[in-house]
Short mmCIF file of C-alpha atoms in Angstrom, two decimals:
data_model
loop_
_atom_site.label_atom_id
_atom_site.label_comp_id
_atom_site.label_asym_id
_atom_site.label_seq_id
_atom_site.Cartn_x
_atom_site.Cartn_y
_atom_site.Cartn_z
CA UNK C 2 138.73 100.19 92.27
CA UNK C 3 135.80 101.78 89.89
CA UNK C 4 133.56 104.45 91.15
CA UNK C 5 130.78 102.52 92.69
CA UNK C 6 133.11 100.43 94.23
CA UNK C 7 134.64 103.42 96.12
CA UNK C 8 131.07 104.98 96.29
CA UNK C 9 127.96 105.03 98.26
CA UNK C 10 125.41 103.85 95.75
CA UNK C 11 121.51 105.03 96.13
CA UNK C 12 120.86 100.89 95.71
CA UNK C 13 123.01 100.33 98.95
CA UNK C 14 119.59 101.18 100.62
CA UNK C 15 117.93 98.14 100.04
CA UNK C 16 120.60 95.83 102.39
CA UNK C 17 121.13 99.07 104.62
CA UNK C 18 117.57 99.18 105.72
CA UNK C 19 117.30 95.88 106.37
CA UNK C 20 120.95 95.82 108.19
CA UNK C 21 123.55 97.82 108.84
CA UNK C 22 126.08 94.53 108.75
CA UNK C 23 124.69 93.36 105.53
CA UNK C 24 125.45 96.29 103.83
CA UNK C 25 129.02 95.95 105.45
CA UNK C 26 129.41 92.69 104.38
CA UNK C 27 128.02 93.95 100.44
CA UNK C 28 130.66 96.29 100.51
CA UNK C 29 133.85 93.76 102.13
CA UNK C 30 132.66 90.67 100.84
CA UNK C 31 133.46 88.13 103.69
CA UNK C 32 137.00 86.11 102.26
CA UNK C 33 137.11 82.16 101.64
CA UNK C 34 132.85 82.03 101.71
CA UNK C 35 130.88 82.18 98.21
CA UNK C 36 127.23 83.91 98.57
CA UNK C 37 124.64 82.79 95.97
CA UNK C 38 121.54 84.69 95.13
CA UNK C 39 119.05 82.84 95.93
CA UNK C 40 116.67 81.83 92.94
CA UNK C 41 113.83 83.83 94.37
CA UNK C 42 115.99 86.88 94.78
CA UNK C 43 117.49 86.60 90.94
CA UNK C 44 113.82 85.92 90.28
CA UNK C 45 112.81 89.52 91.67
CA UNK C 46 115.62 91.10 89.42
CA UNK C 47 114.32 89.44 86.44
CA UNK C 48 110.74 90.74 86.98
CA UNK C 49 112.16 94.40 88.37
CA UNK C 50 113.66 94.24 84.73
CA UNK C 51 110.85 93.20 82.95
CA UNK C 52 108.95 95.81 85.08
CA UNK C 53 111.00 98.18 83.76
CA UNK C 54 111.21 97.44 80.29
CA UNK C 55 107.66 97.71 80.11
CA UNK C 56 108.04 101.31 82.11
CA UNK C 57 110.73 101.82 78.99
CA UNK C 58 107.95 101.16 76.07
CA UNK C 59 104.74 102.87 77.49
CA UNK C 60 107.42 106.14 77.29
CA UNK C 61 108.76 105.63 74.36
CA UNK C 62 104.74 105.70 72.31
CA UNK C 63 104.50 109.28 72.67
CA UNK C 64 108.13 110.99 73.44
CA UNK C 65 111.71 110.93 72.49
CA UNK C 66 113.89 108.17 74.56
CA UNK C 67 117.68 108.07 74.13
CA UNK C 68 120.00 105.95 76.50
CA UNK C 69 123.06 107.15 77.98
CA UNK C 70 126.41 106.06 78.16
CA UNK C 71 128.49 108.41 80.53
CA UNK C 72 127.50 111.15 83.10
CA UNK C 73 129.42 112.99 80.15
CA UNK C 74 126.24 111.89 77.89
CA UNK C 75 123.95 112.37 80.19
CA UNK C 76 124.05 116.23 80.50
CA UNK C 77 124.41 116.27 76.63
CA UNK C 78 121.11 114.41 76.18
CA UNK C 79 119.89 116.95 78.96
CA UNK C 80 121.37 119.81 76.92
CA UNK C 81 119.28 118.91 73.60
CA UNK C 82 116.09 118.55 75.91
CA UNK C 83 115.52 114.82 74.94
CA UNK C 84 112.08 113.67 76.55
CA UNK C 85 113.30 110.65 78.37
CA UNK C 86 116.80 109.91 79.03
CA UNK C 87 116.91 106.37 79.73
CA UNK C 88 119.77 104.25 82.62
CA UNK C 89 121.04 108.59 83.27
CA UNK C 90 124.47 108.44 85.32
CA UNK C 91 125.95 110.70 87.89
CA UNK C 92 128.55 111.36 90.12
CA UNK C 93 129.39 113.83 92.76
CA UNK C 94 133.21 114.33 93.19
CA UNK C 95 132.77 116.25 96.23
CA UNK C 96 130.38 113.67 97.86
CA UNK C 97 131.25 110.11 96.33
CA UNK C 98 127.58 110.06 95.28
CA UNK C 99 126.69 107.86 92.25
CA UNK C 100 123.43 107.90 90.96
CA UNK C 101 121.99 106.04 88.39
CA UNK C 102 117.65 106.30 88.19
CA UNK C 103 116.51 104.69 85.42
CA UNK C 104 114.92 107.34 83.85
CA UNK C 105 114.79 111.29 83.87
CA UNK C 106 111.90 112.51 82.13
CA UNK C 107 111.48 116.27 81.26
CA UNK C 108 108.87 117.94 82.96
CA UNK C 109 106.67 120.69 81.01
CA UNK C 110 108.69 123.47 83.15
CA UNK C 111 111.87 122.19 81.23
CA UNK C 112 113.42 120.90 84.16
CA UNK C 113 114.03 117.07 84.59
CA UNK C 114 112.81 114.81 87.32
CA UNK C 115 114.18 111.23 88.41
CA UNK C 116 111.99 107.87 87.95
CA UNK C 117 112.17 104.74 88.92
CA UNK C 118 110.40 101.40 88.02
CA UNK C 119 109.87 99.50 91.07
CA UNK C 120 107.67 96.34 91.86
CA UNK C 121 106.76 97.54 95.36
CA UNK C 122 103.01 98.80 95.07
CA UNK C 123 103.59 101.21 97.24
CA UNK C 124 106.40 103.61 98.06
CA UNK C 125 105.35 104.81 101.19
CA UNK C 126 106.89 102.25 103.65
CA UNK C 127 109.82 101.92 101.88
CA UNK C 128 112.70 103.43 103.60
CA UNK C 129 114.96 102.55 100.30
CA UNK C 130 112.87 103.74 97.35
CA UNK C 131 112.75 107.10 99.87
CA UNK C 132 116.39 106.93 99.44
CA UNK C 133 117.22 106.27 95.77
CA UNK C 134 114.47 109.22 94.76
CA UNK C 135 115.65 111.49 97.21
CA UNK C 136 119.45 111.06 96.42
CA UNK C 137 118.68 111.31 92.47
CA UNK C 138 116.71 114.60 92.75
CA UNK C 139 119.54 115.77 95.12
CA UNK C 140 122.36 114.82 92.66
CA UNK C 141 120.36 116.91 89.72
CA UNK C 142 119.49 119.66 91.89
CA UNK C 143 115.14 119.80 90.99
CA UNK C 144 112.70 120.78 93.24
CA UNK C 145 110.82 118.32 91.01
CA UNK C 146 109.73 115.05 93.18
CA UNK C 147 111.40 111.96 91.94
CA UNK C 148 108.33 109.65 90.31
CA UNK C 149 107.76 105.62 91.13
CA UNK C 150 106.34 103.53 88.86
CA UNK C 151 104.65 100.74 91.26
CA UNK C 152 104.16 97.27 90.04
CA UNK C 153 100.74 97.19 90.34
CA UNK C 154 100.14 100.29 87.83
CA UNK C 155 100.34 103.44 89.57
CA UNK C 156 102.71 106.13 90.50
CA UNK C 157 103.99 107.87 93.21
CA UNK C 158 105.96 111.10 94.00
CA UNK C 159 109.09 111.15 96.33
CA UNK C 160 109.10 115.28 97.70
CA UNK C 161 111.23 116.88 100.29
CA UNK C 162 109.87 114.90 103.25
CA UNK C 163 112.19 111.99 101.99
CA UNK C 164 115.90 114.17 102.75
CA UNK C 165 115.71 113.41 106.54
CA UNK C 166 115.94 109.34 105.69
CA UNK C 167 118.20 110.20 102.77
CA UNK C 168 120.53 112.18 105.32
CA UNK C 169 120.19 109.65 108.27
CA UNK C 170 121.39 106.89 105.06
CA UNK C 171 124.82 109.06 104.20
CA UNK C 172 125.65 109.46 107.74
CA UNK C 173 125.27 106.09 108.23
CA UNK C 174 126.88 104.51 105.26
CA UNK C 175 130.00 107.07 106.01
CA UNK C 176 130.20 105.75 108.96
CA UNK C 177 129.82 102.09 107.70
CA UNK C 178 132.70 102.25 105.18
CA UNK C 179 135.05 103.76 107.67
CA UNK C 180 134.85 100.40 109.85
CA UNK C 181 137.64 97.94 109.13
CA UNK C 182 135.57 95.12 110.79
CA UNK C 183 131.55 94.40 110.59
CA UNK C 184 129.14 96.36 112.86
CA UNK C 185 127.67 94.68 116.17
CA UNK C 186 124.03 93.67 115.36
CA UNK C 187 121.24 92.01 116.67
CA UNK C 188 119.16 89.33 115.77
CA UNK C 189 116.10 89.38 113.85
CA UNK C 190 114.07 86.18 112.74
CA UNK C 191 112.26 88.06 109.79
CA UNK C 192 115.39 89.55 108.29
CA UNK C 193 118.30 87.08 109.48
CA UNK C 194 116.45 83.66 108.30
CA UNK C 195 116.67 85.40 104.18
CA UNK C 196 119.97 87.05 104.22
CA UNK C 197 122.64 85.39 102.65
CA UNK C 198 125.34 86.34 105.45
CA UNK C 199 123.28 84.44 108.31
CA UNK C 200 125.83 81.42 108.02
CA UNK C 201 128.30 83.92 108.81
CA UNK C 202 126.80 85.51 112.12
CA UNK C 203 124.90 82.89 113.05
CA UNK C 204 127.91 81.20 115.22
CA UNK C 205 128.57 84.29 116.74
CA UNK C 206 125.12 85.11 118.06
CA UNK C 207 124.98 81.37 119.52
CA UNK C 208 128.67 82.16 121.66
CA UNK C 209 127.24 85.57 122.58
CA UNK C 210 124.21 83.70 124.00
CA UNK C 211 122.51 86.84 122.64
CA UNK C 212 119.66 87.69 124.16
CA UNK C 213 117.59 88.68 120.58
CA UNK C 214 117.60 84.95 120.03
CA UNK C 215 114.88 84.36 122.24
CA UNK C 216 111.47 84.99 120.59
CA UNK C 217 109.82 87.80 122.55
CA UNK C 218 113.15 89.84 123.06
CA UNK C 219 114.46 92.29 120.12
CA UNK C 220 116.50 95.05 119.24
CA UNK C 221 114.19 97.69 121.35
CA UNK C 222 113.96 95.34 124.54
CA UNK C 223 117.33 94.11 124.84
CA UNK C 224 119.57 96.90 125.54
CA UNK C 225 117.49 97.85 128.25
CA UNK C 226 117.74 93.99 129.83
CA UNK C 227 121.28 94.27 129.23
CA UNK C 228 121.39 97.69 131.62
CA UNK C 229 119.43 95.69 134.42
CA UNK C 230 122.63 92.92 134.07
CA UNK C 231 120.27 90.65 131.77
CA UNK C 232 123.06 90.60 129.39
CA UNK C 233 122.79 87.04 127.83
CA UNK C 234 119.87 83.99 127.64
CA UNK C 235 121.50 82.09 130.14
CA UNK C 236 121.31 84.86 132.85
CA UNK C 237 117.66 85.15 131.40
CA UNK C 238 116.69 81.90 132.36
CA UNK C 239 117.76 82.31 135.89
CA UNK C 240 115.73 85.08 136.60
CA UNK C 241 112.40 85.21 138.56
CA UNK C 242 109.84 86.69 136.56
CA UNK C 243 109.09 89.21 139.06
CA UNK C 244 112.24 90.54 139.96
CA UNK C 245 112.85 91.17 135.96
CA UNK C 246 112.18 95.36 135.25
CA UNK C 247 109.67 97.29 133.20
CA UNK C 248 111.58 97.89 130.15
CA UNK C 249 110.31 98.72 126.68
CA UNK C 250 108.10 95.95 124.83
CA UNK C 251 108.39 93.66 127.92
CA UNK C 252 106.25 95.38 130.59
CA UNK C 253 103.46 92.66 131.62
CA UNK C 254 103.93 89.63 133.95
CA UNK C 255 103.08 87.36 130.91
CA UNK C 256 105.73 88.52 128.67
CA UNK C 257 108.28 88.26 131.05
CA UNK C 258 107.30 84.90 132.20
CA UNK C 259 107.32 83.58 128.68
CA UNK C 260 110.69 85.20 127.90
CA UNK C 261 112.28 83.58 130.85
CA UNK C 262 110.28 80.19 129.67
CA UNK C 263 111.85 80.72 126.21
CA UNK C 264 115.40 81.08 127.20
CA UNK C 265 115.17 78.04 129.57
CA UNK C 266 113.24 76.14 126.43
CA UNK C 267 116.65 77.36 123.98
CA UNK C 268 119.14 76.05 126.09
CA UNK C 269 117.44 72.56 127.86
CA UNK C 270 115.16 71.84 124.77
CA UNK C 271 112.01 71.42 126.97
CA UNK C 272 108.52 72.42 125.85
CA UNK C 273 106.68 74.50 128.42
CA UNK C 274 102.63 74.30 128.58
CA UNK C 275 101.01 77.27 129.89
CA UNK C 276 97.95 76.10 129.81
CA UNK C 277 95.99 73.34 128.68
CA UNK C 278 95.71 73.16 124.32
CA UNK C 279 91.71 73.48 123.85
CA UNK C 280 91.07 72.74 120.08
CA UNK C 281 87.46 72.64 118.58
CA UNK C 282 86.09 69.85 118.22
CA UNK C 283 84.38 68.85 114.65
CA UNK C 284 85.36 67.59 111.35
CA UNK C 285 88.80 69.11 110.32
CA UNK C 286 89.50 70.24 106.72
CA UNK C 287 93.33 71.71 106.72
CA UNK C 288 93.94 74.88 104.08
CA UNK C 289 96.46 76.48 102.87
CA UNK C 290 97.23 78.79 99.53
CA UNK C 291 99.81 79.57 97.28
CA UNK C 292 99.85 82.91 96.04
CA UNK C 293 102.25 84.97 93.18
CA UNK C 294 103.17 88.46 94.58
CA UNK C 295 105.22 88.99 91.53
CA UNK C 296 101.89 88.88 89.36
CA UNK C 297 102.50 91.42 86.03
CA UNK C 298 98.81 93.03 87.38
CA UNK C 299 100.00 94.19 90.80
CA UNK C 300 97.68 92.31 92.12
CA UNK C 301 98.26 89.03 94.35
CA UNK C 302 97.18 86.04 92.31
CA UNK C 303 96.02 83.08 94.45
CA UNK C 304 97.55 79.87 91.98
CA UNK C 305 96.49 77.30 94.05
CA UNK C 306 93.96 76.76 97.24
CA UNK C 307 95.11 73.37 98.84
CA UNK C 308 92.69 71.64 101.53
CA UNK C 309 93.10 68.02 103.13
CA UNK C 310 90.00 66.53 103.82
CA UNK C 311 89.47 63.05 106.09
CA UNK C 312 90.90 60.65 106.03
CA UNK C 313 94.08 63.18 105.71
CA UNK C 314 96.34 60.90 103.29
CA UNK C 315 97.70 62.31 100.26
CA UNK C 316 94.37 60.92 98.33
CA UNK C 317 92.59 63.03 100.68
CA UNK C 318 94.46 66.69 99.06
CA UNK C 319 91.84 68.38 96.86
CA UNK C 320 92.63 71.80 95.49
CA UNK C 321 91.72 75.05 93.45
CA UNK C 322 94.44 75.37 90.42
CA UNK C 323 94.79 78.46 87.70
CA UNK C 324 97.75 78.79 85.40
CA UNK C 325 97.20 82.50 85.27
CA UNK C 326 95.79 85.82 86.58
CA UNK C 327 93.09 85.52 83.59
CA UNK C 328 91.33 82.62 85.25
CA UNK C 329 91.93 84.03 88.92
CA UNK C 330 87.89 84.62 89.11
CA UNK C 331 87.62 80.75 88.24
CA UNK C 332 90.33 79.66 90.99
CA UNK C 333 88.40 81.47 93.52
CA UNK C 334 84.80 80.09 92.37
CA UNK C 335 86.37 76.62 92.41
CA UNK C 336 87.55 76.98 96.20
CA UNK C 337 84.29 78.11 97.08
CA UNK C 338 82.58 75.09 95.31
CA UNK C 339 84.89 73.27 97.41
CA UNK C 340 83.69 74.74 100.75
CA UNK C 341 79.81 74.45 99.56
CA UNK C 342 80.83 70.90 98.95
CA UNK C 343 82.57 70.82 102.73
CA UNK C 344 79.68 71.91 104.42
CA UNK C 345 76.99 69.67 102.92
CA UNK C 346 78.71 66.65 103.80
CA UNK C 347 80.27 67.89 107.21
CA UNK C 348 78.11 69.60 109.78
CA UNK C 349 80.50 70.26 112.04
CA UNK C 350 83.13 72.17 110.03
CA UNK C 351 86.65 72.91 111.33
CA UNK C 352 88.79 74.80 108.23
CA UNK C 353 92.03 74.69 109.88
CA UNK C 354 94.84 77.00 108.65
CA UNK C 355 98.47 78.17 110.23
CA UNK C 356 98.98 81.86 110.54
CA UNK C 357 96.36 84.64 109.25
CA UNK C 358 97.08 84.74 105.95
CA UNK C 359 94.60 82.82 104.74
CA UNK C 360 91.64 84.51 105.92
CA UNK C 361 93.37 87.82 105.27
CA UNK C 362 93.33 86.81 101.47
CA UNK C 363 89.93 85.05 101.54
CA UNK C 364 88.41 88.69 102.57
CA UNK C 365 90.92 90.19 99.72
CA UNK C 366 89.08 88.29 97.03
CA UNK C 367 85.94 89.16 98.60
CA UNK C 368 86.20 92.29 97.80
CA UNK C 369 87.78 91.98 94.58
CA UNK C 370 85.12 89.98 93.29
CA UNK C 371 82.75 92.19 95.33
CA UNK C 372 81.08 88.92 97.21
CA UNK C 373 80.05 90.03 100.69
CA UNK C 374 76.17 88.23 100.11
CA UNK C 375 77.80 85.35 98.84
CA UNK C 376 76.04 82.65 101.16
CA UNK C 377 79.37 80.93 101.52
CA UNK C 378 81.73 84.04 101.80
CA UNK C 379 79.02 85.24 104.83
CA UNK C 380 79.21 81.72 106.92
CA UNK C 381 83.29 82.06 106.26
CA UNK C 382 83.76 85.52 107.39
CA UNK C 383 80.49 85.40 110.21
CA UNK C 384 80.34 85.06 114.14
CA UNK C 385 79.98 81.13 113.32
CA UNK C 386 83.16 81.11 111.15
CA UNK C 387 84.62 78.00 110.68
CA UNK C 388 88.19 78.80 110.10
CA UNK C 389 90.44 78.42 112.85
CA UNK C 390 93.70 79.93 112.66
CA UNK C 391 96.17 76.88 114.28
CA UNK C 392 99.49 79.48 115.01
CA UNK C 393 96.76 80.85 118.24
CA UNK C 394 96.90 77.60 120.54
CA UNK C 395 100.46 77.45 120.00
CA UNK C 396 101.54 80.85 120.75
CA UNK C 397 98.99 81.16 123.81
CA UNK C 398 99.55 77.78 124.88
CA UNK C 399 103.29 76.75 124.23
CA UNK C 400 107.13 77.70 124.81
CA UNK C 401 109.28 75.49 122.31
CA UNK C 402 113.06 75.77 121.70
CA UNK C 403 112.78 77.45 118.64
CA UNK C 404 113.98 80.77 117.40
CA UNK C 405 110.45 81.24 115.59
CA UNK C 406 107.24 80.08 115.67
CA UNK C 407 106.56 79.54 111.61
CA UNK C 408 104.90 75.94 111.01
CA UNK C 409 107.95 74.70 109.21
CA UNK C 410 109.98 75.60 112.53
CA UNK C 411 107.58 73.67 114.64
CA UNK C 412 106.80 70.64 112.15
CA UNK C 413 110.61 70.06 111.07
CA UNK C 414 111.83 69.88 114.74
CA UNK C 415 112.41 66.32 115.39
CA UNK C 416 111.43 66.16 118.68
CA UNK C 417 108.57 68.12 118.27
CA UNK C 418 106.08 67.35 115.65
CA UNK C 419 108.89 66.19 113.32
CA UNK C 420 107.28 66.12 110.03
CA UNK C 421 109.62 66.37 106.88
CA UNK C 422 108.33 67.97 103.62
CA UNK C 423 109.34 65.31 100.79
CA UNK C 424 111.14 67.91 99.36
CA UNK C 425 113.47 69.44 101.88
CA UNK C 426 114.44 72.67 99.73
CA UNK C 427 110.22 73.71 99.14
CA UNK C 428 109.18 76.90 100.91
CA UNK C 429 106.54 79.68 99.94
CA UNK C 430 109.47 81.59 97.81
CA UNK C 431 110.38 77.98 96.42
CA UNK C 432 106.61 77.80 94.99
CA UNK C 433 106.49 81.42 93.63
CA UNK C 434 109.95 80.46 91.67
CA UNK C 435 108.59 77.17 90.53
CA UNK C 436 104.75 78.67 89.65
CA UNK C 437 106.63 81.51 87.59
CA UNK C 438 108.60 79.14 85.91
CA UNK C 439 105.45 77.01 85.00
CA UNK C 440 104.14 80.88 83.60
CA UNK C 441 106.70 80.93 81.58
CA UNK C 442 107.38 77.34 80.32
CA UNK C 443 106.38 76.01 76.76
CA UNK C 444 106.96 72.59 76.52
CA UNK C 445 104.17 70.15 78.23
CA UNK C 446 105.42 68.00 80.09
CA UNK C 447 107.98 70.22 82.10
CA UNK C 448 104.70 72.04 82.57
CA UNK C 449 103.13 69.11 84.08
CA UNK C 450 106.08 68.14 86.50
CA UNK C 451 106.09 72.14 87.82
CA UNK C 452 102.77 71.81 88.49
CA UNK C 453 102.87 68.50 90.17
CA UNK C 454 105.93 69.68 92.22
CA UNK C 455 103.98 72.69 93.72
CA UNK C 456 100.89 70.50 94.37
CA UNK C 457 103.00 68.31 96.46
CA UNK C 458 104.52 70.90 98.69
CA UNK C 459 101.30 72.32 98.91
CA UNK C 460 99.97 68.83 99.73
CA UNK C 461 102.65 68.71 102.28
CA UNK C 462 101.69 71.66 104.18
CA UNK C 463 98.36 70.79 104.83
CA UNK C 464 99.54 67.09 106.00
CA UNK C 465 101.85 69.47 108.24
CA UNK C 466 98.79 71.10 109.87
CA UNK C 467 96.92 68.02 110.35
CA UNK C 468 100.18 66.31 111.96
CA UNK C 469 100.46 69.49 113.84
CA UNK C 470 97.16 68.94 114.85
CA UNK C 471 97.35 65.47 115.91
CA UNK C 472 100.40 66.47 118.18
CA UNK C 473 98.61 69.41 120.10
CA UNK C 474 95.94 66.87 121.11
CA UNK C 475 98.45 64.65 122.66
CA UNK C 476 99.79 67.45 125.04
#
């Protein structure tokens, strides 16, 4: 077994603070079951490289850079006083600590202090960038903070404040690697749905009946359920409302009711209307974007603003399209057009979208491009706004048998609105692997199929809203 293998690793923070079982399972790799990285993960460590390659040559202009080999090398290189010692290695007998920052760099007191190239653009809710820093600047003993170079340009310092998270990590991942079977865990949509271990608890969680698979109930509610002798869904859904206690993050009538609603909705498959679905009434235009968070700028880079205009068919899709961050001015201009265009023809707007990240990027660009008296930026972000965000009526309005409320969950279910994206494997991380790969592709004609492969999905997602639509007005 080699060191790291036998070590805790400053990069075992990244799985650890998402979950204390996936960072079990990274360390006793579950037998007879292969786990892939997932092309949108292998595309993050490809772009953390590049990241830090370019880190690497801005300082390299001005200093001396040497790479070393061994923790033996590394405290020669720190003997001679070498500017930047580049991939430095450590290792704590007495702890087990390994430590590997990708760069030290001397400081003009002599001293050394740790640095890392990250693609985060910030540092400061990151629990594992907290970790790695404060781990590295433990390991070489500085009083130095630990520098991050963020992906959109700047840097930050990691000081003293980070050693209570660092601490809480080594107690924790001691504790971890002296288990000879997984820890318990709860669900979580957000984090369970990407890691590549769900397979593996899934089936568990589902003969539990655990309570965390009801949307509405999570990690800080359902202990306390558990204590009241709430301990699974099906002894959720046979509870009055009323009779169900105050505990944390479930203390209104209306939260309990839908939680109860929910775990009846899991286990019968019946949708529950709370009240009746009141949707505007007008000319709908469904919109949806595409953006690269991965952009070499830092900055997010809408690609592609999709809207499906009547008579909602796939001739119907119009869109916004830039192949890079250089024409991201134009992409946004063009969408705008396309609005302008919108409202000449169609008095009585509706510019339907699912969640709020749309209009949460529309008034990002407007102040990038510094457009608040824009005459079409002011009717889009004004009292009379015509956006309307769609995930509202459902939330307020609805209990389905789903473990999340995404519009992929609600559209895919078959006996809901049961629309199928053509293809089955697109997603938002699909597109940002496909639109990178279009970044970086030469030949034509590939070029051309990328492009036409993330219009479609796109394309898709807006038919998904308007089929979405068409099945709230039928409740």
């Amino acid at each position: 077994m080699n060191v790291e293998e036998a070590s805790i690793i400053p990069s075992d923070a990244k799985s650890w603070s998402l979950c204390v079982r996936r960072i079990w399972y990274d360390k006793f790799p579950p037998k007879n079951t292969e786990i892939k990285i997932e092309p949108f993960d292998q595309l993050i460590i490809e772009k953390g490289l590049e990241h830090e390659k370019n880190i690497l040559a801005k300082l390299s202009q001005n200093r001396s850079v040497k790479t070393a080999e061994s923790t033996e090398h590394t405290q020669l290189l720190m003997d001679e006083g070498i500017d930047v010692i580049y991939q430095a290695q450590f290792y704590d007998e007495d702890s087990g600590l390994v430590g590997n920052p990708d760069f030290l760099i001397k400081h003009e007191s002599g001293k050394y202090q740790p640095a890392d190239a990250k693609l985060a653009r910030s540092a400061e809710d990151k629990k594992e960038i907290k970790v790695q820093l404060g781990i590295y600047r433990r390991l070489l003993g500085t009083d130095l903070p630990g520098l991050v170079y963020l992906g959109n340009g700047k840097t930050e310092e990691i000081d003293d404040n980070a050693y209570p998270i660092v601490d809480k990590f080594l107690t924790e991942m001691g504790n971890i690697l002296g288990r000879n079977k997984p820890p318990v865990v709860r669900y979580s949509h957000s984090k369970c749905k990407i890691c590549p271990y769900f397979s593996i608890c899934q089936p568990e969680f589902i003969q539990k009946d655990e309570l965390t698979l009801i949307h509405g109930i999570d990690s800080r509610s359902a202990p306390h359920l558990e204590d009241k002798g709430i301990k699974n869904i099906q002894r959720l859904s046979e509870c009055d409302t009323v009779s169900i206690p105050d505990v944390p993050y479930l203390k209104n009538f209306e939260k309990k009711q839908r939680a109860v609603l929910q775990a009846k909705s899991w286990l019968t498959g019946e949708v529950f209307k709370l009240n009746d679905i009141d949707l505007p009434e007008g000319t709908w235009i469904h919109f949806d974007i595409e953006d690269n968070p991965l952009e070499p700028s830092g900055q997010k880079h809408v690609y592609l603003w999709g809207l499906l205009k009547p008579d909602y068919d796939n001739s119907s899709f119009e869109f916004s399209w830039t192949d890079s961050m250089a024409e991201d001015h134009q992409g946004w201009e063009g969408f705008l057009g396309l609005i302008e265009k919108y409202k000449f023809y169609y008095s009585d707007l509706i510019i339907a979208h699912y969640s709020n990240h749309e209009i949460t990027t529309i008034k990002q660009y407007v102040e990038r491009y510094d457009m608040h008296d824009h005459p079409i930026v002011e009717w889009l972000l004004g009292e009379e706004t015509p956006l309307y965000d769609m995930q509202k009526p459902v939330i307020q309005n609805l209990v389905l048998p789903l473990l999340g409320y995404g519009l992929k969950d609600i559209c895919k279910h078959e006996n809901l609105v049961n629309f199928q994206w053509e293809n089955e494997d697109s997603g938002s991380q699909w597109s940002i692997v496909q639109f990178n790969r279009f970044q970086q592709e030469k030949e034509v004609e590939m070029r051309k199929e990328l492009k036409e492969a993330i219009l479609s999905y796109n394309r898709d997602d807006v038919l998904a809203t308007r089929k979405l639509e068409e099945w709230l007005r039928k409740l």
